[in-house]
Short mmCIF file of C-alpha atoms in Angstrom, two decimals:
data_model
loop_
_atom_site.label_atom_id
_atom_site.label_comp_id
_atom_site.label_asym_id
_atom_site.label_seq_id
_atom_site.Cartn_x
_atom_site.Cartn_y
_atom_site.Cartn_z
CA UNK A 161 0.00 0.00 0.00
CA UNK A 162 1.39 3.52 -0.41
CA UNK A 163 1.52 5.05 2.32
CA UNK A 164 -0.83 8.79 2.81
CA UNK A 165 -0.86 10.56 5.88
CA UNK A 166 -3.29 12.66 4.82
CA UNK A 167 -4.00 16.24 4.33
CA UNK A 168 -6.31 18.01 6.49
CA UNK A 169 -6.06 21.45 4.58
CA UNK A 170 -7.07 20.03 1.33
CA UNK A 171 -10.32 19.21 -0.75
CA UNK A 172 -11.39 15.65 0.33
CA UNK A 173 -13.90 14.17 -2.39
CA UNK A 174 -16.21 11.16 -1.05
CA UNK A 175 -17.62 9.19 -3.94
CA UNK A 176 -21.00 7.18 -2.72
CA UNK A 177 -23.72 8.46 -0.73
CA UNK A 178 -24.37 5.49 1.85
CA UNK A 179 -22.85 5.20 5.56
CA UNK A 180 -19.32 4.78 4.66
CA UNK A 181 -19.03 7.90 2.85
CA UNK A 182 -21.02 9.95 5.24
CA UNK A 183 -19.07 8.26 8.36
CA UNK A 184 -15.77 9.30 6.22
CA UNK A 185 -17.50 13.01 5.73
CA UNK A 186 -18.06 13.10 9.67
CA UNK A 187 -14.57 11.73 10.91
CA UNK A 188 -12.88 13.86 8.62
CA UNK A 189 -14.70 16.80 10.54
CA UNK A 190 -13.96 15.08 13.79
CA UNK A 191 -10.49 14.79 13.52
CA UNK A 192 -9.96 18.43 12.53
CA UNK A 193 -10.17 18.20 8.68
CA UNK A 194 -10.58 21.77 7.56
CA UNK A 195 -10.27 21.04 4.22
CA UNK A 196 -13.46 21.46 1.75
CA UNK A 197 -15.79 18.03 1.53
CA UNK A 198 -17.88 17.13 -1.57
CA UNK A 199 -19.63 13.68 -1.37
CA UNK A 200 -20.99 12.92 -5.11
CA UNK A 201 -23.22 10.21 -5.04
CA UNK A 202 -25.57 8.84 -7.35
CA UNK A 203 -27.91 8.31 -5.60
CA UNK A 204 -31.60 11.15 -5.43
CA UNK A 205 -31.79 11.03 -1.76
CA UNK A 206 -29.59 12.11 0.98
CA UNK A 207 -27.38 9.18 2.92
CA UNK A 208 -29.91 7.56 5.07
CA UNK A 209 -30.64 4.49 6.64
CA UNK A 210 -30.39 1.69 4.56
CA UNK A 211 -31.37 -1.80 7.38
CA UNK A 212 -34.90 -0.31 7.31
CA UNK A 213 -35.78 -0.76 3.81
CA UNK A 214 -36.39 -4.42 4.25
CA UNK A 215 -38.21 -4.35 7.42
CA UNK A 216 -40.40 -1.02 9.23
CA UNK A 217 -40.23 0.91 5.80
CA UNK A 218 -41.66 -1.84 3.67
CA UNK A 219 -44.24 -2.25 5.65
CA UNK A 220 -45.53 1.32 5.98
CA UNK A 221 -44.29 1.50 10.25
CA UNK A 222 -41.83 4.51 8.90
CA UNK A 223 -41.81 7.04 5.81
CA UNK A 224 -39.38 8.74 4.05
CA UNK A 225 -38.86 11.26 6.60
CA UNK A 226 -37.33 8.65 8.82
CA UNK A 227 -35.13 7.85 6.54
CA UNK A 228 -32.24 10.08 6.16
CA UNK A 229 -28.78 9.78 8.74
CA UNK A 230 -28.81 13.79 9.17
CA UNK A 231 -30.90 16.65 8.35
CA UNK A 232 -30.28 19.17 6.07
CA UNK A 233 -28.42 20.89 8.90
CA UNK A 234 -25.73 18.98 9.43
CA UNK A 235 -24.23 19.39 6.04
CA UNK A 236 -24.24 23.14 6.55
CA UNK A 237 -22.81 23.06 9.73
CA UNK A 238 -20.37 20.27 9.18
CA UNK A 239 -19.41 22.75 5.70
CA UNK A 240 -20.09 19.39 3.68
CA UNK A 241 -21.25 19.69 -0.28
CA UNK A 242 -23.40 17.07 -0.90
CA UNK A 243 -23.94 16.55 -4.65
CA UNK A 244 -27.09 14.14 -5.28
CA UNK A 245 -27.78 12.59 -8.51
CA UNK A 246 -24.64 12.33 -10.32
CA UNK A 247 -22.46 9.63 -10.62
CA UNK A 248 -18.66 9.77 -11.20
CA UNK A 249 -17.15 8.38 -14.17
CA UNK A 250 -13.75 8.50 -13.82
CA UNK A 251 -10.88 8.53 -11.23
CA UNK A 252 -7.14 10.01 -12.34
CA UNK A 253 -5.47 9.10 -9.66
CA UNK A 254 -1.87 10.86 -11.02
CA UNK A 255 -4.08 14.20 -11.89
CA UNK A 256 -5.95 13.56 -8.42
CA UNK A 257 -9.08 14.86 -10.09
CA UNK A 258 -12.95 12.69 -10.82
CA UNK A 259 -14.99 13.22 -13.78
CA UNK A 260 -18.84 13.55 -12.87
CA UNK A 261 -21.55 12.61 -15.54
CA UNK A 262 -22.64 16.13 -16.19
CA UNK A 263 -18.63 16.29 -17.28
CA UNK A 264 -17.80 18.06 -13.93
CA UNK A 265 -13.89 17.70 -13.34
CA UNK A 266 -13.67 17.67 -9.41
CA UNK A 267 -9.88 17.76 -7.94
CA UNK A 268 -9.09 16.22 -4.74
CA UNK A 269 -6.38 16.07 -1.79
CA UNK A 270 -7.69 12.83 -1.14
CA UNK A 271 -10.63 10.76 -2.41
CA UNK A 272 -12.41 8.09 -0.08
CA UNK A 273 -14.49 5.49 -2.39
CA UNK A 274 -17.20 4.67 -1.09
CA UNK A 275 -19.47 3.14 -3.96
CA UNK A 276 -20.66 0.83 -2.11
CA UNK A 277 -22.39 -2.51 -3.80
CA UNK A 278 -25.73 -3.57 -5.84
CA UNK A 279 -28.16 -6.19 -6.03
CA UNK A 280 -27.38 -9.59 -8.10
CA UNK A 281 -29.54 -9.92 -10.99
CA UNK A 282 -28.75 -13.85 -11.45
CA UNK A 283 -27.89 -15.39 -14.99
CA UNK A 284 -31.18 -16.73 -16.11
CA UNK A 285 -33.49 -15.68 -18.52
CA UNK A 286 -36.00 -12.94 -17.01
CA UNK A 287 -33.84 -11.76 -14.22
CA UNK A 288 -33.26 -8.67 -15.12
CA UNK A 289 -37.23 -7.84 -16.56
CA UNK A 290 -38.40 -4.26 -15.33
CA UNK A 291 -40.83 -5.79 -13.78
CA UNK A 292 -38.43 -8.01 -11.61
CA UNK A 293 -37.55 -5.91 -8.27
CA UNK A 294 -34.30 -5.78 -5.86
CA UNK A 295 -34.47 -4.17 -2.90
CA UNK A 296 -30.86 -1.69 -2.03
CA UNK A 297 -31.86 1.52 -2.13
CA UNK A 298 -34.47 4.10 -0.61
CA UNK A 299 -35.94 4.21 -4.66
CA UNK A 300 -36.27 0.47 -5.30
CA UNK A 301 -38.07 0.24 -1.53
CA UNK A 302 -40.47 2.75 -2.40
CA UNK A 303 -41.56 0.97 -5.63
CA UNK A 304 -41.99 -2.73 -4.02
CA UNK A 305 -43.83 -1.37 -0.89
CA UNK A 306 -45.81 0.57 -3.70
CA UNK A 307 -46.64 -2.79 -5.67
CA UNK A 308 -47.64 -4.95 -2.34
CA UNK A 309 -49.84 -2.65 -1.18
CA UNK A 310 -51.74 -4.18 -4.46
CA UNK A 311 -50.15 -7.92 -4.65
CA UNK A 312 -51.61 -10.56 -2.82
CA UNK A 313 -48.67 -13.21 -3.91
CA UNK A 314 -45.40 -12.64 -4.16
CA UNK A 315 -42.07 -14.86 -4.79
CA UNK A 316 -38.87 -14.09 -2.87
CA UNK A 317 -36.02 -15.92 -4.81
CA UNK A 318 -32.79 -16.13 -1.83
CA UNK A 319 -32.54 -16.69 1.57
CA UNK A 320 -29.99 -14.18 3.01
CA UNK A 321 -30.96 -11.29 5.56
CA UNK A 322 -32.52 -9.43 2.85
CA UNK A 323 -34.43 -11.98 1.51
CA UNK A 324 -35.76 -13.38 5.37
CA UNK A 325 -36.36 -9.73 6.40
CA UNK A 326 -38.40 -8.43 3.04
CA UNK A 327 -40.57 -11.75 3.16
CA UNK A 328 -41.01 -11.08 6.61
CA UNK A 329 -42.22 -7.96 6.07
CA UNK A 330 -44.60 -8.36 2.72
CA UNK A 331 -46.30 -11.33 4.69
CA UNK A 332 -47.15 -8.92 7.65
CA UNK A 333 -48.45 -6.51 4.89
CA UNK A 334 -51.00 -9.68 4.15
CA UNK A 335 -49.09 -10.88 0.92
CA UNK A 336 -48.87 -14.46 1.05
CA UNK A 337 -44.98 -15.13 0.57
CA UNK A 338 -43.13 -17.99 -1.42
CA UNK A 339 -39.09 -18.57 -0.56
CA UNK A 340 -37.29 -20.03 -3.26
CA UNK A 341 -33.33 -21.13 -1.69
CA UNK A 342 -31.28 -23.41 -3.30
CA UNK A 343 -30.24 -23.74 0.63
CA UNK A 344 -30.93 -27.19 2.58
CA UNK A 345 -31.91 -24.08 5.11
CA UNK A 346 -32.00 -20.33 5.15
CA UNK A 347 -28.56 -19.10 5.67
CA UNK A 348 -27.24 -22.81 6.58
CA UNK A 349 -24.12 -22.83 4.58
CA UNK A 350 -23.01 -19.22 6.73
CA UNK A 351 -24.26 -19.78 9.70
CA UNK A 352 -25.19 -24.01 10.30
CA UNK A 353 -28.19 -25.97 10.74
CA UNK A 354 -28.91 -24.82 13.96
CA UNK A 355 -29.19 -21.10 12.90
CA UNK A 356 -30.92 -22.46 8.99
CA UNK A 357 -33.63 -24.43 11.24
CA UNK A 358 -35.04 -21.36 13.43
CA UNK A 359 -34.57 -19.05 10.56
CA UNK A 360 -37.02 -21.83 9.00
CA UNK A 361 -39.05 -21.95 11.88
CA UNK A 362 -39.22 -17.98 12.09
CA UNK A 363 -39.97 -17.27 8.92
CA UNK A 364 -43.00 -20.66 8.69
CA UNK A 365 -44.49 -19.10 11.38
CA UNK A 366 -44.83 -15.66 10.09
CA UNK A 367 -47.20 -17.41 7.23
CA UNK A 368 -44.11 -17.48 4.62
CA UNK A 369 -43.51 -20.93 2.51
CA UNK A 370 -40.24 -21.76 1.96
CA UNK A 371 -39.21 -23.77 -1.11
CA UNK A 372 -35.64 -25.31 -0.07
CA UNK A 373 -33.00 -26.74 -2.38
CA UNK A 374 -34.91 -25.34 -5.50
CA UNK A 375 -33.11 -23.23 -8.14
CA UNK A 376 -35.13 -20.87 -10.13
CA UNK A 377 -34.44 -21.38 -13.80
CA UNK A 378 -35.88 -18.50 -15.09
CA UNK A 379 -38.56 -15.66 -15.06
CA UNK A 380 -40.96 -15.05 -17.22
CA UNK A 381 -42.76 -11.90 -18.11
CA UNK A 382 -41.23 -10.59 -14.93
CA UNK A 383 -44.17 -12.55 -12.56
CA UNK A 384 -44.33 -16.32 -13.93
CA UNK A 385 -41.22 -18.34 -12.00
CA UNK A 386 -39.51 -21.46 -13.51
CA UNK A 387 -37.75 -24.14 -11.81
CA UNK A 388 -37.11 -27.68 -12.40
CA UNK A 389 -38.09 -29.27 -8.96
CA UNK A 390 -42.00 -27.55 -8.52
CA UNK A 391 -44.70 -26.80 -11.05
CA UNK A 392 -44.45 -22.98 -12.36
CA UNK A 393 -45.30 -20.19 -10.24
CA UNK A 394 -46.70 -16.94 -10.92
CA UNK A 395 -46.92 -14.09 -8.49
CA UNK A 396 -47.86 -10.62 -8.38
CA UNK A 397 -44.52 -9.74 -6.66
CA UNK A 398 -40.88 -11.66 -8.05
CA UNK A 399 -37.91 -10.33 -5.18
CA UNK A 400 -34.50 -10.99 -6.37
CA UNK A 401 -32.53 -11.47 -3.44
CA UNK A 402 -29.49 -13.10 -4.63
CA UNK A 403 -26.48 -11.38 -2.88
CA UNK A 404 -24.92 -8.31 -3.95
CA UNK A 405 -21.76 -7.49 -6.04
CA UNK A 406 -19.40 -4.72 -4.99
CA UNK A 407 -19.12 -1.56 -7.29
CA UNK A 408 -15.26 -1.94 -7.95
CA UNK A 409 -15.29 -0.89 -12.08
CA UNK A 410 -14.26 3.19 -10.84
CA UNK A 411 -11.26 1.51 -8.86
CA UNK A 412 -10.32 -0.68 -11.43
CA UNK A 413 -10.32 1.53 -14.65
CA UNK A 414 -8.44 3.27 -12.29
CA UNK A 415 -6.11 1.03 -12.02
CA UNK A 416 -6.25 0.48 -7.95
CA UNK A 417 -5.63 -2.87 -7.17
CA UNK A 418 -8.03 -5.31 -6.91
CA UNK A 419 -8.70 -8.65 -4.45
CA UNK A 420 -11.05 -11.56 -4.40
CA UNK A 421 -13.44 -8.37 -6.73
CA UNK A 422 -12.59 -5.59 -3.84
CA UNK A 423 -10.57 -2.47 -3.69
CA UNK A 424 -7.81 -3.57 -1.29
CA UNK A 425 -6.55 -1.65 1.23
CA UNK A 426 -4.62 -1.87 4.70
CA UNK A 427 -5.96 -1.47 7.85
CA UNK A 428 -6.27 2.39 7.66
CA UNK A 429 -8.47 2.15 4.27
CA UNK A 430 -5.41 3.09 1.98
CA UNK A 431 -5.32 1.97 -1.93
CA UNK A 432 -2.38 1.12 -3.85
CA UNK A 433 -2.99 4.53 -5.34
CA UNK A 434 -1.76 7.83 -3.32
CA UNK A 435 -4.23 9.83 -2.04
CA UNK A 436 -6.96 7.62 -2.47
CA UNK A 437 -8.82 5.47 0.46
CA UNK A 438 -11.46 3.07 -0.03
CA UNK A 439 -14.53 1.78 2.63
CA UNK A 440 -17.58 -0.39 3.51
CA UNK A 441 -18.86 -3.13 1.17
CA UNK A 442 -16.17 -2.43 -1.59
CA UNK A 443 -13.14 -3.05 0.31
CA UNK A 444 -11.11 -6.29 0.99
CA UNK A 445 -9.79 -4.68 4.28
CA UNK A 446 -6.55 -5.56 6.71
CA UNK A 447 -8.01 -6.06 10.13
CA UNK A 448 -5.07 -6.01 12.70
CA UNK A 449 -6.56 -8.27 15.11
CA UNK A 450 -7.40 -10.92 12.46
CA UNK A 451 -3.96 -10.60 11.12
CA UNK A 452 -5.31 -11.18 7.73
CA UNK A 453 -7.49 -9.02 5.03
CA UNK A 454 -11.26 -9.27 5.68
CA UNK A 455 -14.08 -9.01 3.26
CA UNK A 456 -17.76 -7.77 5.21
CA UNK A 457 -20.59 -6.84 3.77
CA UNK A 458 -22.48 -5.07 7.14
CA UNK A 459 -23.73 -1.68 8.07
CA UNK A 460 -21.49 -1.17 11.19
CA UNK A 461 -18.84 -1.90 9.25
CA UNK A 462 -19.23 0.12 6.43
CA UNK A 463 -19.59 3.06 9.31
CA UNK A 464 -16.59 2.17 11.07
CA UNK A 465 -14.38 1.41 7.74
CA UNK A 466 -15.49 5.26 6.70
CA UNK A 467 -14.62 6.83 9.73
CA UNK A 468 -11.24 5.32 9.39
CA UNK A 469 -11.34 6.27 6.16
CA UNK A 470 -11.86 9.86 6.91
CA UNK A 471 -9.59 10.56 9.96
CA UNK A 472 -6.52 8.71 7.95
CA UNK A 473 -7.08 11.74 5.31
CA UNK A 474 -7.52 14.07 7.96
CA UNK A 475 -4.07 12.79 8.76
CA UNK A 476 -4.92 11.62 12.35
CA UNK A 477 -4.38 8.06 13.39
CA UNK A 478 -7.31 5.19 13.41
CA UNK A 479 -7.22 1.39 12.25
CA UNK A 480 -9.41 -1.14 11.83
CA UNK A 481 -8.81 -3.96 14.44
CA UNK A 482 -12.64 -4.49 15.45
CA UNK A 483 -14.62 -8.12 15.11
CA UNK A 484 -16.90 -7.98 12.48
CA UNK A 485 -20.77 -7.82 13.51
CA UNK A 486 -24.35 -6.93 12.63
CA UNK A 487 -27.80 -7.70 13.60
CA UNK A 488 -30.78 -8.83 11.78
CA UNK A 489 -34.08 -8.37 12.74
CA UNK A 490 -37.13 -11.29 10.92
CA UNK A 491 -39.98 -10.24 12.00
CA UNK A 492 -39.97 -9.14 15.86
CA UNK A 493 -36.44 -11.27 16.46
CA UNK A 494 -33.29 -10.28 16.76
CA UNK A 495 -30.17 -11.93 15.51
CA UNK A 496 -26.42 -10.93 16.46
CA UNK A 497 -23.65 -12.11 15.03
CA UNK A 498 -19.96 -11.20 15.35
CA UNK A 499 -17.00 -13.54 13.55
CA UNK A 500 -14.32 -13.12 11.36
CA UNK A 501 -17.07 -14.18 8.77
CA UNK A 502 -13.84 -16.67 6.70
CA UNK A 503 -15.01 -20.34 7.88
CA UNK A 504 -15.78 -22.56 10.75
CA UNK A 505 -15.19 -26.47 11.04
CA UNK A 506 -17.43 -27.02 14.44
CA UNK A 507 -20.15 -25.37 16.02
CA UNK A 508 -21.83 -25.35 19.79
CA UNK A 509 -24.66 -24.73 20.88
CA UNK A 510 -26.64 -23.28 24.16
CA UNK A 511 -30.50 -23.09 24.52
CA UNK A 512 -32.13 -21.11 27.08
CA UNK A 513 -35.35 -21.61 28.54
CA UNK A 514 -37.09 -18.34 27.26
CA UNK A 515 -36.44 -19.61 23.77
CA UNK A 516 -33.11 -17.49 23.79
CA UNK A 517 -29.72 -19.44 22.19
CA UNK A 518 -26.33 -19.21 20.78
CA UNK A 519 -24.13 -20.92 18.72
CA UNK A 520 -20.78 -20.60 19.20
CA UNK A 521 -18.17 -20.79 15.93
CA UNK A 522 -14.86 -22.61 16.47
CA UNK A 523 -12.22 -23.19 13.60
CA UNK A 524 -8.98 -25.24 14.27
CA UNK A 525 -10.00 -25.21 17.84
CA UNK A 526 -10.60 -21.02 18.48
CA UNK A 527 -13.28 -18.97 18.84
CA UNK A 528 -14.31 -17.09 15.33
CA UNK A 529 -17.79 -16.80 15.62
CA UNK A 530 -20.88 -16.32 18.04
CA UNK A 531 -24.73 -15.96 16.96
CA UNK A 532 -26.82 -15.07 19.57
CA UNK A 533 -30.71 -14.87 19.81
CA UNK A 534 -32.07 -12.84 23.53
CA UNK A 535 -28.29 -13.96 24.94
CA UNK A 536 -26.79 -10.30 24.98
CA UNK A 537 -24.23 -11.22 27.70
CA UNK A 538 -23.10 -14.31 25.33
CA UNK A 539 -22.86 -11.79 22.70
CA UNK A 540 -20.84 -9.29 24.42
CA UNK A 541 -18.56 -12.14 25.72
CA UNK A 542 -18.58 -14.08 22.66
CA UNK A 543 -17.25 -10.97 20.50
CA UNK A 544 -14.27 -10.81 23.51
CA UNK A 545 -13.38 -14.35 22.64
CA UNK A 546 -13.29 -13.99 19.30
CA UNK A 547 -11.02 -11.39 19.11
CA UNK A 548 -8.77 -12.92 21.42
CA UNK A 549 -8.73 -16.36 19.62
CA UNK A 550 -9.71 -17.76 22.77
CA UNK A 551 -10.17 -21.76 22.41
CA UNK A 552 -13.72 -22.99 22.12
CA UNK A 553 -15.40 -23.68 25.21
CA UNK A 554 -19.04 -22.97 26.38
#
C-alpha cells in the first residue's frame, strides 16, 4: 500500500452516498479536517438508513422522513457539499481529479471510495425484466412497498438477511410469501443448521412458505417463475434477493488494485494509489486483530471502515482492528452475530429456557464466531473471545 498521511487542509472528495461515505464526511470533521468536503453520489436522496428498507419501511411502520442519517443541517454546519444525482465516471489518480456525468472535473487532496455494492440480478433468462424488483436503495423500496400494497402473492427468490427480512415484512403486509433457496436451510451454509432451522421456523411461522434446495431457472414476463423441482409459479410480486456485487469498475479503470473483486486496502483504508482510500462493502480490508485481510458486507462496518477512512485523510491516526458484527431483525427477532465471517469447522450450541440461544463458531480449535438470539451477555462475551482467539469452550 502507499503510504498517505493525509492532508487536512485540502479538498477531500467522497464518492458514494451510503454510511461509509457519510461516516468518512463526519470523521474527517472530527479529527480536525478543515479542508473542503464534496460527497458525489448517485444516488436522489440524501445518505440515510439503509437496514430499514427491508423491514419497518416496507411495511408502511416509517416514511421517508425517517429515513435520512442527518438533516439538512448537518451538512451546513459540518461545511459538507453534498452533490445528489450524479455519478462519477472516472478517477485520475496521477491528476488527483474525478470526472462527474454532467462532465464536472472535481480535484481532490484525497478521495475516499465509497461506492458501495448492488443487487445480483442472477444469470437466467427474465432476471433482469423491469418488472423483476431488488431491494438496495431508498428508490427500489419505495416501488416494491408501492406494488404490495396491491399484490396478494409474491415470490422471494434467496434466503440471506434481505431476503428473510423483506418476506417477513410483505407477509405482515397480508401478501402471502413464497421462498425459493437453493439452501438445505436459510442461511445454513453461513451460519449451520442450527441457525438455517429457526430461521425456517421464524420465517414458517410468520405465514411465509419456503421452497428449499430449488433453483429458479428463469422468469418469465417478470411474474411467472420457472424451476425444475416444482410446477411454475406466478406471483404478483418476483424479489430478487441473490447477494450483492461490490461496485469496484471506478477503482479498477483506475487502475487500484483489486482482491477476491474488492478495492484492497490496509488497515487504515489506503489503496495502492496515493491519495486515495477506499470503505464499507467495496473493500477487501486488513483487520489487525485478524492478522489477515477481511471481506464484510455489514452496516457497522461500512460506518466504522469510513470513519477510518476519513480521519486517515484528515491525517490523524485510526485502524481497523474491530470483530466484524451486525444484527438482523425477521420479524420481531433479533439476531447478532460477530466472527471473522472466513469459515468454521465445528459449532456449539446453548438453549435457554425463554427460547433465547447461541451458537458458538470454532475453527482449528478457536473462537471465530458467536450468533446469539435474547443472549446479549453471550454476545458481548462471545465478541471478547473472538477477538482474542480464545479456544472454544461454552
Amino acid at each position: 500500500m502507499v503510504e498517505n498521511s493525509g492532508d487536512n487542509t485540502g479538498e477531500l472528495v467522497i464518492i458514494g452516498g451510503g454510511p461509509a461515505g457519510l461516516s468518512a464526511a463526519r470523521a474527517y470533521r472530527q479529527a480536525g479536517g478543515s479542508g473542503s468536503v464534496r460527497i458525489i453520489s448517485a444516488d436522489t436522496d440524501a445518505p440515510y438508513e439503509r437496514p430499514q428498507l427491508s423491514k419497518e419501511f416496507l411495511r408502511g411502520e416509517t416514511e421517508d422522513k425517517d429515513l435520512p442519517l442527518e438533516d439538512t443541517e448537518f451538512y451546513r454546519e459540518h461545511d459538507i457539499t453534498l452533490t445528489l444525482g450524479e455519478a462519477v465516471t472516472s478517477l485520475d489518480t496521477g491528476a488527483r481529479t474525478v470526472t462527474t456525468a454532467s462532465g464536472e472535473t472535481v480535484s481532490y487532496t484525497s478521495c475516499v471510495l465509497a461506492t458501495g455494492n448492488e443487487p445480483v440480478r442472477p444469470p437466467f433468462p427474465g432476471a433482469d425484466h423491469p418488472d423483476v424488483y431488488v431491494l438496495r436503495s431508498a428508490h427500489s423500496a419505495r416501488k416494491l412497498r408501492e406494488a404490495a400494497d396491491n399484490a396478494r402473492s409474491a415470490i422471494v427468490v434467496g434466503s440471506g438477511f434481505i431476503g428473510c427480512e423483506a418476506a417477513v415484512s410483505l407477509a405482515r403486509k397480508g401478501v402471502q410469501v413464497t421462498v425459493f433457496t437453493p439452501e438445505r436451510l436459510p442461511q445454513a451454509d453461513r451460519l449451520g443448521d442450527v441457525a438455517g432451522n429457526r430461521l425456517l421456523h421464524w420465517l414458517k411461522a410468520e405465514g411465509v412458505s419456503v421452497l428449499a434446495d430449488t433453483k429458479v431457472e428463469g422468469i418469465e414476463d417478470g411474474f411467472r417463475v420457472h424451476t425444475g423441482l416444482v410446477p411454475t409459479l406466478d406471483a404478483g410480486i418476483v424479489l430478487l434477493a441473490a447477494g450483492i456485487e461490490p461496485r469496484v469498475d471506478l477503482a479498477k479503470a483506475a487502475g487500484i488494485d483489486i482482491d477476491a473483486g474488492r478495492v484492497q486496502v490496509d488497515q487504515h483504508m489506503r489503496t495502492s494509489a496515493a491519495g486515495v482510500l477506499a470503505a464499507g462493502d467495496i473493500a477487501l480490508a486488513y483487520n489487525t486483530t485478524a492478522g489477515r485481510p477481511l471481506q464484510v458486507e455489514h452496516w457497522g462496518e461500512a460506518l466504522k471502515m469510513g470513519e477510518i477512512a476519513g480521519r486517515t485523510a484528515a491525517g490523524a491516526q485510526a485502524s481497523w482492528d474491530n470483530v466484524p458484527g451486525f444484527w438482523t431483525v425477521i420479524g420481531d427477532r433479533v439476531l447478532k452475530y460477530a466472527a471473522w465471517g472466513d469459515g468454521f469447522d465445528r459449532t456449539e450450541v446453548v438453549h435457554y429456557a425463554d427460547g433465547g440461544f447461541t451458537v458458538w463458531y470454532g475453527k482449528d480449535g478457536a473462537t471465530v464466531g458467536v450468533l446469539t438470539h435474547n443472549a446479549d451477555a453471550d454476545y458481548e462475551r462471545g465478541t471478547g473471545l473472538v477477538a482474542r482467539g480464545a479456544p472454544l469452550l461454552v
